[in-house]
Amino acid sequence: MSTTNHITTKWLGNMAFESNNPSGNNLTIDIAKEDGGDGQGYRPKALMLSGLAGCSGLDVASLMKKMKLEVDEFTIETIANLTDEHPKYYDAVTIEYHFHGSNLDEKKLQRAVDLSVEKYCGVMEMFRRFAALDIKTIFHHA
C-alpha cells in the first residue's frame, strides 16, 4: 500500500509562503529581494537540493551507525546546473560526500554512499528522472 503525504502551503503576503510537513514543522518559502520577494525564506529549487542531500545523508548516517564507523565530520555538497530556458530546472547535479576523520574506513563509507545512491534514497531516484547525476566521495584524513 502506498503512503500519501499531505502538505499545506499558505500565502503570507507578497511572495512569501509558509509550508508544513508531515511532522508538523513549518518553513517559510520566499524569493530574493531583486526578484520581488523579501528574501526571508527558502527558495523552492534550493529546497529540492536540500531534500536530496538530506534524504541521502539520513541513509548514510544510519548506515554509518549500523556499521559502527568513526567519522568526525560528514558534509554533503550539492552543486546543480539550472537550465536557461523556462521552465528552469536542474539538468545536472553533482553530489559530493565529504568524510573527515583520523580513522576512516573508506571501503565501508563508500558502500554506505553507494547503498543510498543506488537503493535507498527516493529523492535521488526522483532526481534521476530529470537530471544527470555525478556522485563523488571524498575522504579527508586528519
PDB file of C-alpha atoms in Angstrom:
ATOM      1  CA  MET A   1       0.000   0.000   0.000  1.00  0.00           C
ATOM      2  CA  SER A   2       1.364   3.409  -0.896  1.00  0.00           C
ATOM      3  CA  THR A   3       1.851   6.302   1.510  1.00  0.00           C
ATOM      4  CA  THR A   4       0.339   9.721   0.943  1.00  0.00           C
ATOM      5  CA  ASN A   5       1.987  12.904   2.196  1.00  0.00           C
ATOM      6  CA  HIS A   6      -0.262  15.923   2.692  1.00  0.00           C
ATOM      7  CA  ILE A   7       1.373  19.338   2.902  1.00  0.00           C
ATOM      8  CA  THR A   8      -0.429  22.660   3.303  1.00  0.00           C
ATOM      9  CA  THR A   9       1.220  25.779   1.919  1.00  0.00           C
ATOM     10  CA  LYS A  10      -0.302  29.135   2.879  1.00  0.00           C
ATOM     11  CA  TRP A  11       0.376  32.510   1.276  1.00  0.00           C
ATOM     12  CA  LEU A  12       1.724  35.020   3.817  1.00  0.00           C
ATOM     13  CA  GLY A  13       1.590  38.050   1.507  1.00  0.00           C
ATOM     14  CA  ASN A  14       3.938  39.495  -1.105  1.00  0.00           C
ATOM     15  CA  MET A  15       5.966  36.487  -2.345  1.00  0.00           C
ATOM     16  CA  ALA A  16       6.174  34.520   0.921  1.00  0.00           C
ATOM     17  CA  PHE A  17       4.509  31.234   1.827  1.00  0.00           C
ATOM     18  CA  GLU A  18       4.509  29.042   4.911  1.00  0.00           C
ATOM     19  CA  SER A  19       4.548  25.302   4.304  1.00  0.00           C
ATOM     20  CA  ASN A  20       4.190  22.489   6.815  1.00  0.00           C
ATOM     21  CA  ASN A  21       5.406  18.921   6.536  1.00  0.00           C
ATOM     22  CA  PRO A  22       4.016  15.589   7.749  1.00  0.00           C
ATOM     23  CA  SER A  23       5.959  16.028  11.032  1.00  0.00           C
ATOM     24  CA  GLY A  24       4.127  19.286  11.716  1.00  0.00           C
ATOM     25  CA  ASN A  25       7.163  21.547  11.283  1.00  0.00           C
ATOM     26  CA  ASN A  26       6.844  24.758   9.274  1.00  0.00           C
ATOM     27  CA  LEU A  27       9.178  26.562   6.926  1.00  0.00           C
ATOM     28  CA  THR A  28       8.976  29.816   5.009  1.00  0.00           C
ATOM     29  CA  ILE A  29       9.387  29.937   1.248  1.00  0.00           C
ATOM     30  CA  ASP A  30      10.323  33.267  -0.336  1.00  0.00           C
ATOM     31  CA  ILE A  31      12.367  34.692  -3.186  1.00  0.00           C
ATOM     32  CA  ALA A  32      15.189  37.214  -3.309  1.00  0.00           C
ATOM     33  CA  LYS A  33      14.521  40.941  -2.993  1.00  0.00           C
ATOM     34  CA  GLU A  34      15.826  41.519  -6.514  1.00  0.00           C
ATOM     35  CA  ASP A  35      13.095  39.149  -7.756  1.00  0.00           C
ATOM     36  CA  GLY A  36      10.308  40.891  -5.811  1.00  0.00           C
ATOM     37  CA  GLY A  37      10.372  38.957  -2.545  1.00  0.00           C
ATOM     38  CA  ASP A  38      11.725  39.800   0.886  1.00  0.00           C
ATOM     39  CA  GLY A  39      14.472  37.158   0.956  1.00  0.00           C
ATOM     40  CA  GLN A  40      13.134  35.816   4.251  1.00  0.00           C
ATOM     41  CA  GLY A  41      12.737  32.153   3.395  1.00  0.00           C
ATOM     42  CA  TYR A  42      13.958  29.179   1.443  1.00  0.00           C
ATOM     43  CA  ARG A  43      13.881  29.276  -2.340  1.00  0.00           C
ATOM     44  CA  PRO A  44      11.892  26.401  -3.857  1.00  0.00           C
ATOM     45  CA  LYS A  45      14.578  24.993  -6.157  1.00  0.00           C
ATOM     46  CA  ALA A  46      17.217  25.180  -3.411  1.00  0.00           C
ATOM     47  CA  LEU A  47      14.812  23.283  -1.143  1.00  0.00           C
ATOM     48  CA  MET A  48      14.845  20.469  -3.679  1.00  0.00           C
ATOM     49  CA  LEU A  49      18.636  20.240  -3.349  1.00  0.00           C
ATOM     50  CA  SER A  50      18.373  20.283   0.451  1.00  0.00           C
ATOM     51  CA  GLY A  51      15.809  17.493   0.226  1.00  0.00           C
ATOM     52  CA  LEU A  52      18.148  15.474  -1.968  1.00  0.00           C
ATOM     53  CA  ALA A  53      21.133  15.927   0.349  1.00  0.00           C
ATOM     54  CA  GLY A  54      19.015  15.358   3.448  1.00  0.00           C
ATOM     55  CA  CYS A  55      17.470  12.153   2.118  1.00  0.00           C
ATOM     56  CA  SER A  56      20.791  10.635   1.157  1.00  0.00           C
ATOM     57  CA  GLY A  57      22.512  11.998   4.266  1.00  0.00           C
ATOM     58  CA  LEU A  58      19.976  10.281   6.515  1.00  0.00           C
ATOM     59  CA  ASP A  59      20.637   6.987   4.723  1.00  0.00           C
ATOM     60  CA  VAL A  60      24.409   7.349   5.061  1.00  0.00           C
ATOM     61  CA  ALA A  61      24.215   8.435   8.721  1.00  0.00           C
ATOM     62  CA  SER A  62      22.018   5.433   9.527  1.00  0.00           C
ATOM     63  CA  LEU A  63      24.425   3.074   7.775  1.00  0.00           C
ATOM     64  CA  MET A  64      27.451   4.660   9.498  1.00  0.00           C
ATOM     65  CA  LYS A  65      25.719   3.998  12.813  1.00  0.00           C
ATOM     66  CA  LYS A  66      24.896   0.370  11.920  1.00  0.00           C
ATOM     67  CA  MET A  67      28.449  -0.231  10.649  1.00  0.00           C
ATOM     68  CA  LYS A  68      29.903   1.486  13.751  1.00  0.00           C
ATOM     69  CA  LEU A  69      32.070   3.750  11.595  1.00  0.00           C
ATOM     70  CA  GLU A  70      34.205   6.523  13.069  1.00  0.00           C
ATOM     71  CA  VAL A  71      33.613   9.831  11.309  1.00  0.00           C
ATOM     72  CA  ASP A  72      34.442  13.221  12.839  1.00  0.00           C
ATOM     73  CA  GLU A  73      32.564  15.278  10.265  1.00  0.00           C
ATOM     74  CA  PHE A  74      30.285  14.446   7.342  1.00  0.00           C
ATOM     75  CA  THR A  75      29.043  17.041   4.849  1.00  0.00           C
ATOM     76  CA  ILE A  76      27.290  16.855   1.506  1.00  0.00           C
ATOM     77  CA  GLU A  77      27.933  19.490  -1.163  1.00  0.00           C
ATOM     78  CA  THR A  78      25.206  19.654  -3.807  1.00  0.00           C
ATOM     79  CA  ILE A  79      26.018  21.654  -6.942  1.00  0.00           C
ATOM     80  CA  ALA A  80      23.310  21.923  -9.580  1.00  0.00           C
ATOM     81  CA  ASN A  81      23.124  23.377 -13.071  1.00  0.00           C
ATOM     82  CA  LEU A  82      19.945  25.322 -13.780  1.00  0.00           C
ATOM     83  CA  THR A  83      18.748  25.479 -17.384  1.00  0.00           C
ATOM     84  CA  ASP A  84      18.443  28.895 -19.082  1.00  0.00           C
ATOM     85  CA  GLU A  85      15.020  28.378 -20.648  1.00  0.00           C
ATOM     86  CA  HIS A  86      11.691  28.488 -18.798  1.00  0.00           C
ATOM     87  CA  PRO A  87      10.605  26.425 -17.040  1.00  0.00           C
ATOM     88  CA  LYS A  88      14.080  26.403 -15.490  1.00  0.00           C
ATOM     89  CA  TYR A  89      15.068  23.106 -13.891  1.00  0.00           C
ATOM     90  CA  TYR A  90      18.177  21.254 -12.783  1.00  0.00           C
ATOM     91  CA  ASP A  91      19.529  19.193 -15.666  1.00  0.00           C
ATOM     92  CA  ALA A  92      22.809  18.164 -13.976  1.00  0.00           C
ATOM     93  CA  VAL A  93      23.608  17.714 -10.299  1.00  0.00           C
ATOM     94  CA  THR A  94      26.911  16.894  -8.622  1.00  0.00           C
ATOM     95  CA  ILE A  95      26.668  15.412  -5.136  1.00  0.00           C
ATOM     96  CA  GLU A  96      29.894  15.325  -3.130  1.00  0.00           C
ATOM     97  CA  TYR A  97      30.047  13.298   0.086  1.00  0.00           C
ATOM     98  CA  HIS A  98      32.867  14.591   2.308  1.00  0.00           C
ATOM     99  CA  PHE A  99      34.054  12.459   5.227  1.00  0.00           C
ATOM    100  CA  HIS A 100      36.562  13.811   7.744  1.00  0.00           C
ATOM    101  CA  GLY A 101      38.374  11.782  10.381  1.00  0.00           C
ATOM    102  CA  SER A 102      41.540  10.095  11.548  1.00  0.00           C
ATOM    103  CA  ASN A 103      40.210   6.539  11.264  1.00  0.00           C
ATOM    104  CA  LEU A 104      38.050   6.478   8.126  1.00  0.00           C
ATOM    105  CA  ASP A 105      37.089   3.084   6.731  1.00  0.00           C
ATOM    106  CA  GLU A 106      36.902   4.197   3.099  1.00  0.00           C
ATOM    107  CA  LYS A 107      35.540   0.901   1.782  1.00  0.00           C
ATOM    108  CA  LYS A 108      32.596   0.804   4.213  1.00  0.00           C
ATOM    109  CA  LEU A 109      31.850   4.518   3.842  1.00  0.00           C
ATOM    110  CA  GLN A 110      31.799   4.135   0.064  1.00  0.00           C
ATOM    111  CA  ARG A 111      29.431   1.179   0.489  1.00  0.00           C
ATOM    112  CA  ALA A 112      27.120   3.367   2.610  1.00  0.00           C
ATOM    113  CA  VAL A 113      27.100   6.069  -0.075  1.00  0.00           C
ATOM    114  CA  ASP A 114      26.514   3.506  -2.828  1.00  0.00           C
ATOM    115  CA  LEU A 115      23.589   1.937  -0.966  1.00  0.00           C
ATOM    116  CA  SER A 116      21.958   5.336  -0.518  1.00  0.00           C
ATOM    117  CA  VAL A 117      22.515   6.389  -4.132  1.00  0.00           C
ATOM    118  CA  GLU A 118      21.539   3.087  -5.739  1.00  0.00           C
ATOM    119  CA  LYS A 119      18.937   1.612  -3.400  1.00  0.00           C
ATOM    120  CA  TYR A 120      17.524   3.671  -0.524  1.00  0.00           C
ATOM    121  CA  CYS A 121      17.206   7.386  -1.355  1.00  0.00           C
ATOM    122  CA  GLY A 122      13.851   8.005  -3.013  1.00  0.00           C
ATOM    123  CA  VAL A 123      14.652  11.665  -3.669  1.00  0.00           C
ATOM    124  CA  MET A 124      17.783  10.544  -5.551  1.00  0.00           C
ATOM    125  CA  GLU A 125      15.554   8.353  -7.713  1.00  0.00           C
ATOM    126  CA  MET A 126      13.242  11.310  -8.413  1.00  0.00           C
ATOM    127  CA  PHE A 127      16.196  13.485  -9.450  1.00  0.00           C
ATOM    128  CA  ARG A 128      17.492  10.691 -11.666  1.00  0.00           C
ATOM    129  CA  ARG A 129      14.296  11.105 -13.748  1.00  0.00           C
ATOM    130  CA  PHE A 130      15.225  14.628 -14.921  1.00  0.00           C
ATOM    131  CA  ALA A 131      18.911  15.288 -14.194  1.00  0.00           C
ATOM    132  CA  ALA A 132      22.292  13.741 -14.895  1.00  0.00           C
ATOM    133  CA  LEU A 133      23.839  12.866 -11.514  1.00  0.00           C
ATOM    134  CA  ASP A 134      27.556  12.918 -10.753  1.00  0.00           C
ATOM    135  CA  ILE A 135      28.346  11.263  -7.405  1.00  0.00           C
ATOM    136  CA  LYS A 136      31.710  11.857  -5.714  1.00  0.00           C
ATOM    137  CA  THR A 137      33.037  10.569  -2.392  1.00  0.00           C
ATOM    138  CA  ILE A 138      35.924  12.489  -0.847  1.00  0.00           C
ATOM    139  CA  PHE A 139      37.893  11.382   2.197  1.00  0.00           C
ATOM    140  CA  HIS A 140      39.753  13.888   4.364  1.00  0.00           C
ATOM    141  CA  HIS A 141      42.128  12.094   6.705  1.00  0.00           C
ATOM    142  CA  ALA A 142      43.072  14.042   9.837  1.00  0.00           C
TER     143      ALA A 142
END
